[in-house]
Coordinates of C-alpha atoms and ligand atoms in Angstrom, one line a residue:
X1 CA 54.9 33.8 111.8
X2 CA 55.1 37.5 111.5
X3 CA 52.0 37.7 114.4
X4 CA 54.1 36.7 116.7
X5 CA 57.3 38.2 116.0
X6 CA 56.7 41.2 118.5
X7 CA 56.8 38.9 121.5
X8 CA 59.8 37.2 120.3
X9 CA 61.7 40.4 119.4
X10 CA 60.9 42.1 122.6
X11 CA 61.8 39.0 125.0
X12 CA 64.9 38.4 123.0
X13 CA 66.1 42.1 123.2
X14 CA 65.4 42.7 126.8
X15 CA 66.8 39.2 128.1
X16 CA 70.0 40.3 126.0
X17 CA 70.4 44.2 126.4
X18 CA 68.9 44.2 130.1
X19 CA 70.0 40.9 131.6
X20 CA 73.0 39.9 129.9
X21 CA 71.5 36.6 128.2
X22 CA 73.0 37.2 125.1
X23 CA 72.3 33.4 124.2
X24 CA 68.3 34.7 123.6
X25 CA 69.5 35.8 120.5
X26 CA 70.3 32.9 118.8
X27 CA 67.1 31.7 117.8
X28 CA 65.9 35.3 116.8
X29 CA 68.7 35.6 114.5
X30 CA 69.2 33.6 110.5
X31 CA 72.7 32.0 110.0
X32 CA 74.9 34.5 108.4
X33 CA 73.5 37.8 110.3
X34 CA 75.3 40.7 110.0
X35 CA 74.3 43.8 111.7
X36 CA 75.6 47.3 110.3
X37 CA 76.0 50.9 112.1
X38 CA 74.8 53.8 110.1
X39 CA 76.7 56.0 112.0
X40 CA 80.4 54.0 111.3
X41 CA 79.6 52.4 108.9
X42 CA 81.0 48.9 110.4
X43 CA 79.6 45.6 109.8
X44 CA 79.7 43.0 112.9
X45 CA 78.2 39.2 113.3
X46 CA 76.6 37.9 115.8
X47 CA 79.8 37.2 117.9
X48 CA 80.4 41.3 117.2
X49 CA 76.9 42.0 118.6
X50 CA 77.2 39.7 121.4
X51 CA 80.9 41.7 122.1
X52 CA 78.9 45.2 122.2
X53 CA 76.0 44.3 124.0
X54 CA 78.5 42.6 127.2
X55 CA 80.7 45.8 126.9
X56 CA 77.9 48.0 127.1
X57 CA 76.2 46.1 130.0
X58 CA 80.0 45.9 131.4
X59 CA 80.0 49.5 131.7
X60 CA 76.4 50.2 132.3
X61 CA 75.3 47.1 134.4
X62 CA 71.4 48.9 135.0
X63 CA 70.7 49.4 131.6
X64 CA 67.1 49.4 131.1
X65 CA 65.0 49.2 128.0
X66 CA 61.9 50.1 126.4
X67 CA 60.7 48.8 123.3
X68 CA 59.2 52.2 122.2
X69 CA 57.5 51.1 118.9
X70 CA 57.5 47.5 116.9
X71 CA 56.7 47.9 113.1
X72 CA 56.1 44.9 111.4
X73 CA 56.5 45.4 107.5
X74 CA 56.8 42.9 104.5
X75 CA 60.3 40.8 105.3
X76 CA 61.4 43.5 107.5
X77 CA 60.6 45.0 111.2
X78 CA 61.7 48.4 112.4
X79 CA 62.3 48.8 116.2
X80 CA 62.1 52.0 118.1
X81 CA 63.8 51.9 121.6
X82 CA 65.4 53.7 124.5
X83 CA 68.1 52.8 127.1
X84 CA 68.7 54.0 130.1
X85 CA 71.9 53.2 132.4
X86 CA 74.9 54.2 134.8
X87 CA 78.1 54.8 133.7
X88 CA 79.8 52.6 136.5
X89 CA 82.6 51.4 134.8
X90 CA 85.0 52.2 131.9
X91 CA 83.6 52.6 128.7
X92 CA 85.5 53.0 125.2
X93 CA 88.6 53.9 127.5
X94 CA 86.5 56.4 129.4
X95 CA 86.6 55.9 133.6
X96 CA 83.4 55.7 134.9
X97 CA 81.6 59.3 135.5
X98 CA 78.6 57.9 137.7
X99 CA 76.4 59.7 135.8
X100 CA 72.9 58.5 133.9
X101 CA 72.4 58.5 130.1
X102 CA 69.8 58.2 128.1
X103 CA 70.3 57.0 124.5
X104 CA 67.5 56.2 121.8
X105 CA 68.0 54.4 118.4
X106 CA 66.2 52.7 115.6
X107 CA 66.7 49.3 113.8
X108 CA 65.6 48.1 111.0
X109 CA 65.7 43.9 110.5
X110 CA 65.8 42.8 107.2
X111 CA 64.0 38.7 107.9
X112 CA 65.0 35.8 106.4
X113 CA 61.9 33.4 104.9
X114 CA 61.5 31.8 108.1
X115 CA 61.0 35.5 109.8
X116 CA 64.4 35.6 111.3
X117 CA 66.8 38.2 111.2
X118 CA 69.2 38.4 108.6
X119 CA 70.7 41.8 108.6
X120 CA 70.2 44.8 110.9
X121 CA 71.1 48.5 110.3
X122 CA 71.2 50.5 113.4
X123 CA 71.1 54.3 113.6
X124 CA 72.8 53.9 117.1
X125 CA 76.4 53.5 117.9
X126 CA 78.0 52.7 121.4
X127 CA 80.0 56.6 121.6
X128 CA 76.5 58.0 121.9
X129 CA 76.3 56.3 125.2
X130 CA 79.3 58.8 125.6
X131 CA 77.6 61.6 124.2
X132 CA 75.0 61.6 126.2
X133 CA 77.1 62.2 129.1
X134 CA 78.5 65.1 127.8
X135 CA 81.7 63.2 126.1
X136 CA 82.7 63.6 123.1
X137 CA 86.3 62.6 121.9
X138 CA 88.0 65.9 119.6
X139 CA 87.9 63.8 116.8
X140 CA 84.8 62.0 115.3
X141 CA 83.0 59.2 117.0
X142 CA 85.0 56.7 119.7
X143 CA 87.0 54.9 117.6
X144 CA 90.3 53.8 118.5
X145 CA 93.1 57.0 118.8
X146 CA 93.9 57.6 115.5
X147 CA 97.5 56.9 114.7
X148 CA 100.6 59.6 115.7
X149 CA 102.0 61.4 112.4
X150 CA 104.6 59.4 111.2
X151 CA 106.1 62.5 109.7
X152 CA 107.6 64.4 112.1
X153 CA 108.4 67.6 109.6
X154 CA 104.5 68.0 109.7
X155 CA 104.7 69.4 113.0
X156 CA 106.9 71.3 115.2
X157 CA 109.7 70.1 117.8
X158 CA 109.0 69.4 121.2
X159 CA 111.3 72.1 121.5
X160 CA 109.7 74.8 119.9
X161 CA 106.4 74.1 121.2
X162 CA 107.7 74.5 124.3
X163 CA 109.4 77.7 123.3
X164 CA 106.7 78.7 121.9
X165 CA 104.5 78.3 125.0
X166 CA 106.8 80.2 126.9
X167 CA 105.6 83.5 124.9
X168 CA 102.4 82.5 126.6
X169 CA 101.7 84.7 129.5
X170 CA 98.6 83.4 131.4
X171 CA 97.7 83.3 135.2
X172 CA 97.3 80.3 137.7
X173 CA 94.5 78.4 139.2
X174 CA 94.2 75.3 141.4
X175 CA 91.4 73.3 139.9
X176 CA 89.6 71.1 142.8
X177 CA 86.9 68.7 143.3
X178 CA 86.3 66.0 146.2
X179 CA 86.5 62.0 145.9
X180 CA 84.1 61.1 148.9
X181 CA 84.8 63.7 151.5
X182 CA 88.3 64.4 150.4
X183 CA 89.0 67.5 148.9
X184 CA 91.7 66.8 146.1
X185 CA 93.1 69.7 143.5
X186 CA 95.9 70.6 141.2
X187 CA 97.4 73.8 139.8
X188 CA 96.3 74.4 136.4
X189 CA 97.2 77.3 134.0
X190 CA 95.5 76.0 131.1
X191 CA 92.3 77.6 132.1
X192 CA 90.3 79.9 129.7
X193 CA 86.7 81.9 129.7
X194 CA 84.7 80.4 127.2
X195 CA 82.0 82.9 127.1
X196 CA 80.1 85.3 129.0
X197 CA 76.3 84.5 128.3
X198 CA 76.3 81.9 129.2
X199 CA 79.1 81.8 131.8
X200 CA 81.5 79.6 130.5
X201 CA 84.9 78.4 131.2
X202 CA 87.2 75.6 130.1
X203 CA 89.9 73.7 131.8
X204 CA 92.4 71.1 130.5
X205 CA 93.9 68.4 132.4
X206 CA 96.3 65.2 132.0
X207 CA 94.3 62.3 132.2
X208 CA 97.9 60.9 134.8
X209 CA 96.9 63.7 137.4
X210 CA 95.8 61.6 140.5
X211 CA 93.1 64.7 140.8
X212 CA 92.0 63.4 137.0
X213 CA 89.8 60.6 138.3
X214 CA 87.6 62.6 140.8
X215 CA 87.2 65.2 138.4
X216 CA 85.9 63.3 135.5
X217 CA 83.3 61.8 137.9
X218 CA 83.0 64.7 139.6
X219 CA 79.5 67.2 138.5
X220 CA 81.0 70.2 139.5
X221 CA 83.8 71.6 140.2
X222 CA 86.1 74.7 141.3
X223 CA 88.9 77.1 139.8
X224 CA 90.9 79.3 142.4
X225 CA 92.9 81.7 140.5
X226 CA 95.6 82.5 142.9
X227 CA 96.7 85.9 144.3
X228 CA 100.3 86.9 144.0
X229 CA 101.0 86.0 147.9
X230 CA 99.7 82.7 147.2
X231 CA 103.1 81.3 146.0
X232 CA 103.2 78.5 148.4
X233 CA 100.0 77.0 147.2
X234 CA 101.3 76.8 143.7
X235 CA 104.2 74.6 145.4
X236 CA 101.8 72.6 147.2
X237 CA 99.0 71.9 144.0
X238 CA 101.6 71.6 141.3
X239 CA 103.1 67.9 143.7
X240 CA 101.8 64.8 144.3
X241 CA 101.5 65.4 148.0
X242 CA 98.3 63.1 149.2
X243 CA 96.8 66.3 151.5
X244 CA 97.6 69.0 150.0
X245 CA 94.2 70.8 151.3
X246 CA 95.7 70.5 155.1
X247 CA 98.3 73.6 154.1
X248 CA 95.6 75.5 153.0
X249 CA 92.2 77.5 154.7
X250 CA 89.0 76.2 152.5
X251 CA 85.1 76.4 152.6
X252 CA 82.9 75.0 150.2
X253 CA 81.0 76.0 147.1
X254 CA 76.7 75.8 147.5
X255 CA 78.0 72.3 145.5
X256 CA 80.5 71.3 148.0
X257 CA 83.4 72.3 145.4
X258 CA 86.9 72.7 148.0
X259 CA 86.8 76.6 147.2
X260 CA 90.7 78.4 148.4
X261 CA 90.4 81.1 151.0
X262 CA 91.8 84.2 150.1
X263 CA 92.2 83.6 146.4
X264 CA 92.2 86.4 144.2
X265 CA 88.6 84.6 142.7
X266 CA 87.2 81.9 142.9
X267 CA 84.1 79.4 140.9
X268 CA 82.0 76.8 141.3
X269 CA 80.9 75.2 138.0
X270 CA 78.7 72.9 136.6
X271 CA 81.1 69.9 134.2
X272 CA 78.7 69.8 131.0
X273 CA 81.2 68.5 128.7
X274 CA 84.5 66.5 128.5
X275 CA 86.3 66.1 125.6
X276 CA 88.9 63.9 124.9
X277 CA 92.2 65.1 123.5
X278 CA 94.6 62.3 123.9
X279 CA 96.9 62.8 126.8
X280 CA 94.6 65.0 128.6
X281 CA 90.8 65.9 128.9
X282 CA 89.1 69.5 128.4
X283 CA 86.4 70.6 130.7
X284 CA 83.7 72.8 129.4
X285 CA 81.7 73.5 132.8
X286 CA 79.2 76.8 133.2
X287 CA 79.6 78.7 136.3
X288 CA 77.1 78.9 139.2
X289 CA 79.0 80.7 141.8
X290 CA 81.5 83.1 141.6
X291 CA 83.7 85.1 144.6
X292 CA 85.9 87.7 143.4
X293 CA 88.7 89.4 146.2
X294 CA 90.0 92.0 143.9
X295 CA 93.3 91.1 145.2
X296 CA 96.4 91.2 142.9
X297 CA 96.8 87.7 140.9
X298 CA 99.5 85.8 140.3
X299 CA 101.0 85.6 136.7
X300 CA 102.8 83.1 135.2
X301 CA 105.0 83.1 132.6
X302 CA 108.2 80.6 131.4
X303 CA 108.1 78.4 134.6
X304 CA 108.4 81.7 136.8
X305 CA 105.6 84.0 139.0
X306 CA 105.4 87.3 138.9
X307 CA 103.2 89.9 140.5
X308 CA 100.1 90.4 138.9
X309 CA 99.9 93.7 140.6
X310 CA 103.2 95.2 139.3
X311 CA 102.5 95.1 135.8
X312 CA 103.4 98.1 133.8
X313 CA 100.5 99.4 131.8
X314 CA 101.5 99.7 127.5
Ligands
FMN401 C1 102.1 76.8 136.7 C2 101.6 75.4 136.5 C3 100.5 75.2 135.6 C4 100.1 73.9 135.4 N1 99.0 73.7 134.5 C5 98.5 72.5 134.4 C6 97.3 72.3 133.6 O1 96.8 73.2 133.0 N2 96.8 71.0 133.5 C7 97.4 70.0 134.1 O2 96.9 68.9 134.0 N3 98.5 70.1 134.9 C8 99.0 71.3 135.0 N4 100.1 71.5 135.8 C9 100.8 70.3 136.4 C10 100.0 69.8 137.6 O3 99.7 70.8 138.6 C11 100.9 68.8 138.3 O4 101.2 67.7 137.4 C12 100.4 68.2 139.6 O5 101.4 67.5 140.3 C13 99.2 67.3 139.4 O6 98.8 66.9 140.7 P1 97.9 65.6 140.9 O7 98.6 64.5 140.1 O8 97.9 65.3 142.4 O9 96.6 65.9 140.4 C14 100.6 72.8 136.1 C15 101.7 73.0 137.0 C16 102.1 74.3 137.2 C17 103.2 74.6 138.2

């Protein structure tokens, strides 16, 4: 039996994994199969596996795979493998990013007498699909959110977060990006420089912004901070208007990022990570272009502007 259990693993796991037939697995697998991540710990059947396997493919519908090694032991089999796929459609409540992963595992199969599978422990779980895009959710693996604090004395008000935010002195950028040919944007002050070597910045924004979608499948992207005589552009990237780019002059970055004319700087940077953090996302990108004006920037502090260039030294 065991002879010609590569074969049968190998045409069972492709027709299921690459094609979607995730009937090929039932004669593979022993009544009462249970298949356990290492990585969370959770135990599924073969109606569970059959679940993950159709919301992977969902998600990634060219997933491809290679049956890197086939170890045949006494009662057990360990199998070495590598997917590749698309990101084309939402996955573990992330939108599609259009981007390709590659993800690699091992499983061991623990065989029944008859040399069918009985249990499996996997060293894979379905976030890393998500990790390999450069996503990674704040908190652990992609496991549903974890539950708001019931107890609201172990945070501050709404209030005073807000107050306290107010303290918070900070310029103003208009974060862009293009869906198709359309140049889309919004004004962001929740930018911040990362580090220098290598150049990196971070930006944060609400997963309800109608730029949100473009940017998360976006591969780069651009931060204007503003000069002080740029008050009407704030007006214009902090609405909802559908063109906001036609009451402003733009060119493009080298990566086709919608780059503001006469900004007091501007960036083009790469998007190499994007973590989750509930209500919004945060943007770790590395800059590949950079155009500084030198001209006075705009400062922004308790819902008013001031003039970055009238600021009295202490
Ligand atoms: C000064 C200022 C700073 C802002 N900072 C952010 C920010 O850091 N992140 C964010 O998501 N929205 C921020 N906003 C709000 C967005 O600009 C606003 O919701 C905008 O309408 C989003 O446009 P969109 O939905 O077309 O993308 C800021 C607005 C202003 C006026």
């Amino acid at each position: 039996m065991q002879q010609t259990l590569e074969p049968v693993i190998t045409a069972a796991w492709l027709a299921a994994w690459d094609k979607g037939d995730l009937d090929a697995l039932d004669a593979l697998m022993a009544e009462g199969y249970t298949r356990t991540s290492k990585a969370t710990g959770a135990t599924v059947d073969l109606a569970g596996l059959k679940a993950e396997i159709a919301s992977v493919r969902e998600a990634f519908p060219d997933l491809r795979t290679t049956l890197d090694d086939i170890v045949v032991g006494e009662g057990t089999v360990a199998v070495f493998w590598t997917s590749t796929g698309t990101h084309a459609h939402e996955y573990l409540g992330v939108p599609a990013t259009g981007l390709t992963v590659h993800t690699r595992g091992s499983n061991i199969l623990v065989l029944d007498p008859r040399g069918r599978v009985l249990q499996e422990t996997v060293t894979w779980d379905g976030s890393e699909l998500l990790a390999g895009l450069g996503i990674r959710p704040l908190r652990g693996i992609a496991a549903p959110p974890a539950p708001e604090p019931e107890d609201e004395d172990a945070q501050p008000s709404l209030d005073t977060m807000k107050a306290f935010n107010r303290q918070f002195i900070t310029g103003v950028t208009v974060v862009t990006t293009k869906e198709g040919d359309r140049p889309k944007g919004l004004a962001a002050n929740a930018y911040c420089s990362v580090s220098l070597e290598p150049p990196l910045v971070l930006v944060c924004v609400q997963k309800t912004s109608s730029t949100y979608p473009a940017l998360f499948s976006s591969s780069h992207l651009g931060i204007n901070i503003l000069g002080a005589d740029q008050k009407p552009t704030v007006g214009v990237f902090a609405s909802k208007s559908p063109d906001k780019f036609a009451e402003v002059d733009w060119h493009e970055g080298p990566h086709g990022s919608p780059l503001i004319d006469c900004s007091a700087a501007s960036i083009e940077a790469e998007i190499q990570e994007r973590f989750q953090a509930k209500t919004h996302t945060v943007f770790i990108c590395r800059v590949r272009h950079a155009e500084v004006d030198g001209a006075a920037p705009m400062v922004y502090k308790a819902g008013h502007f001031f003039d970055g260039g009238q600021l009295v030294e202490l």
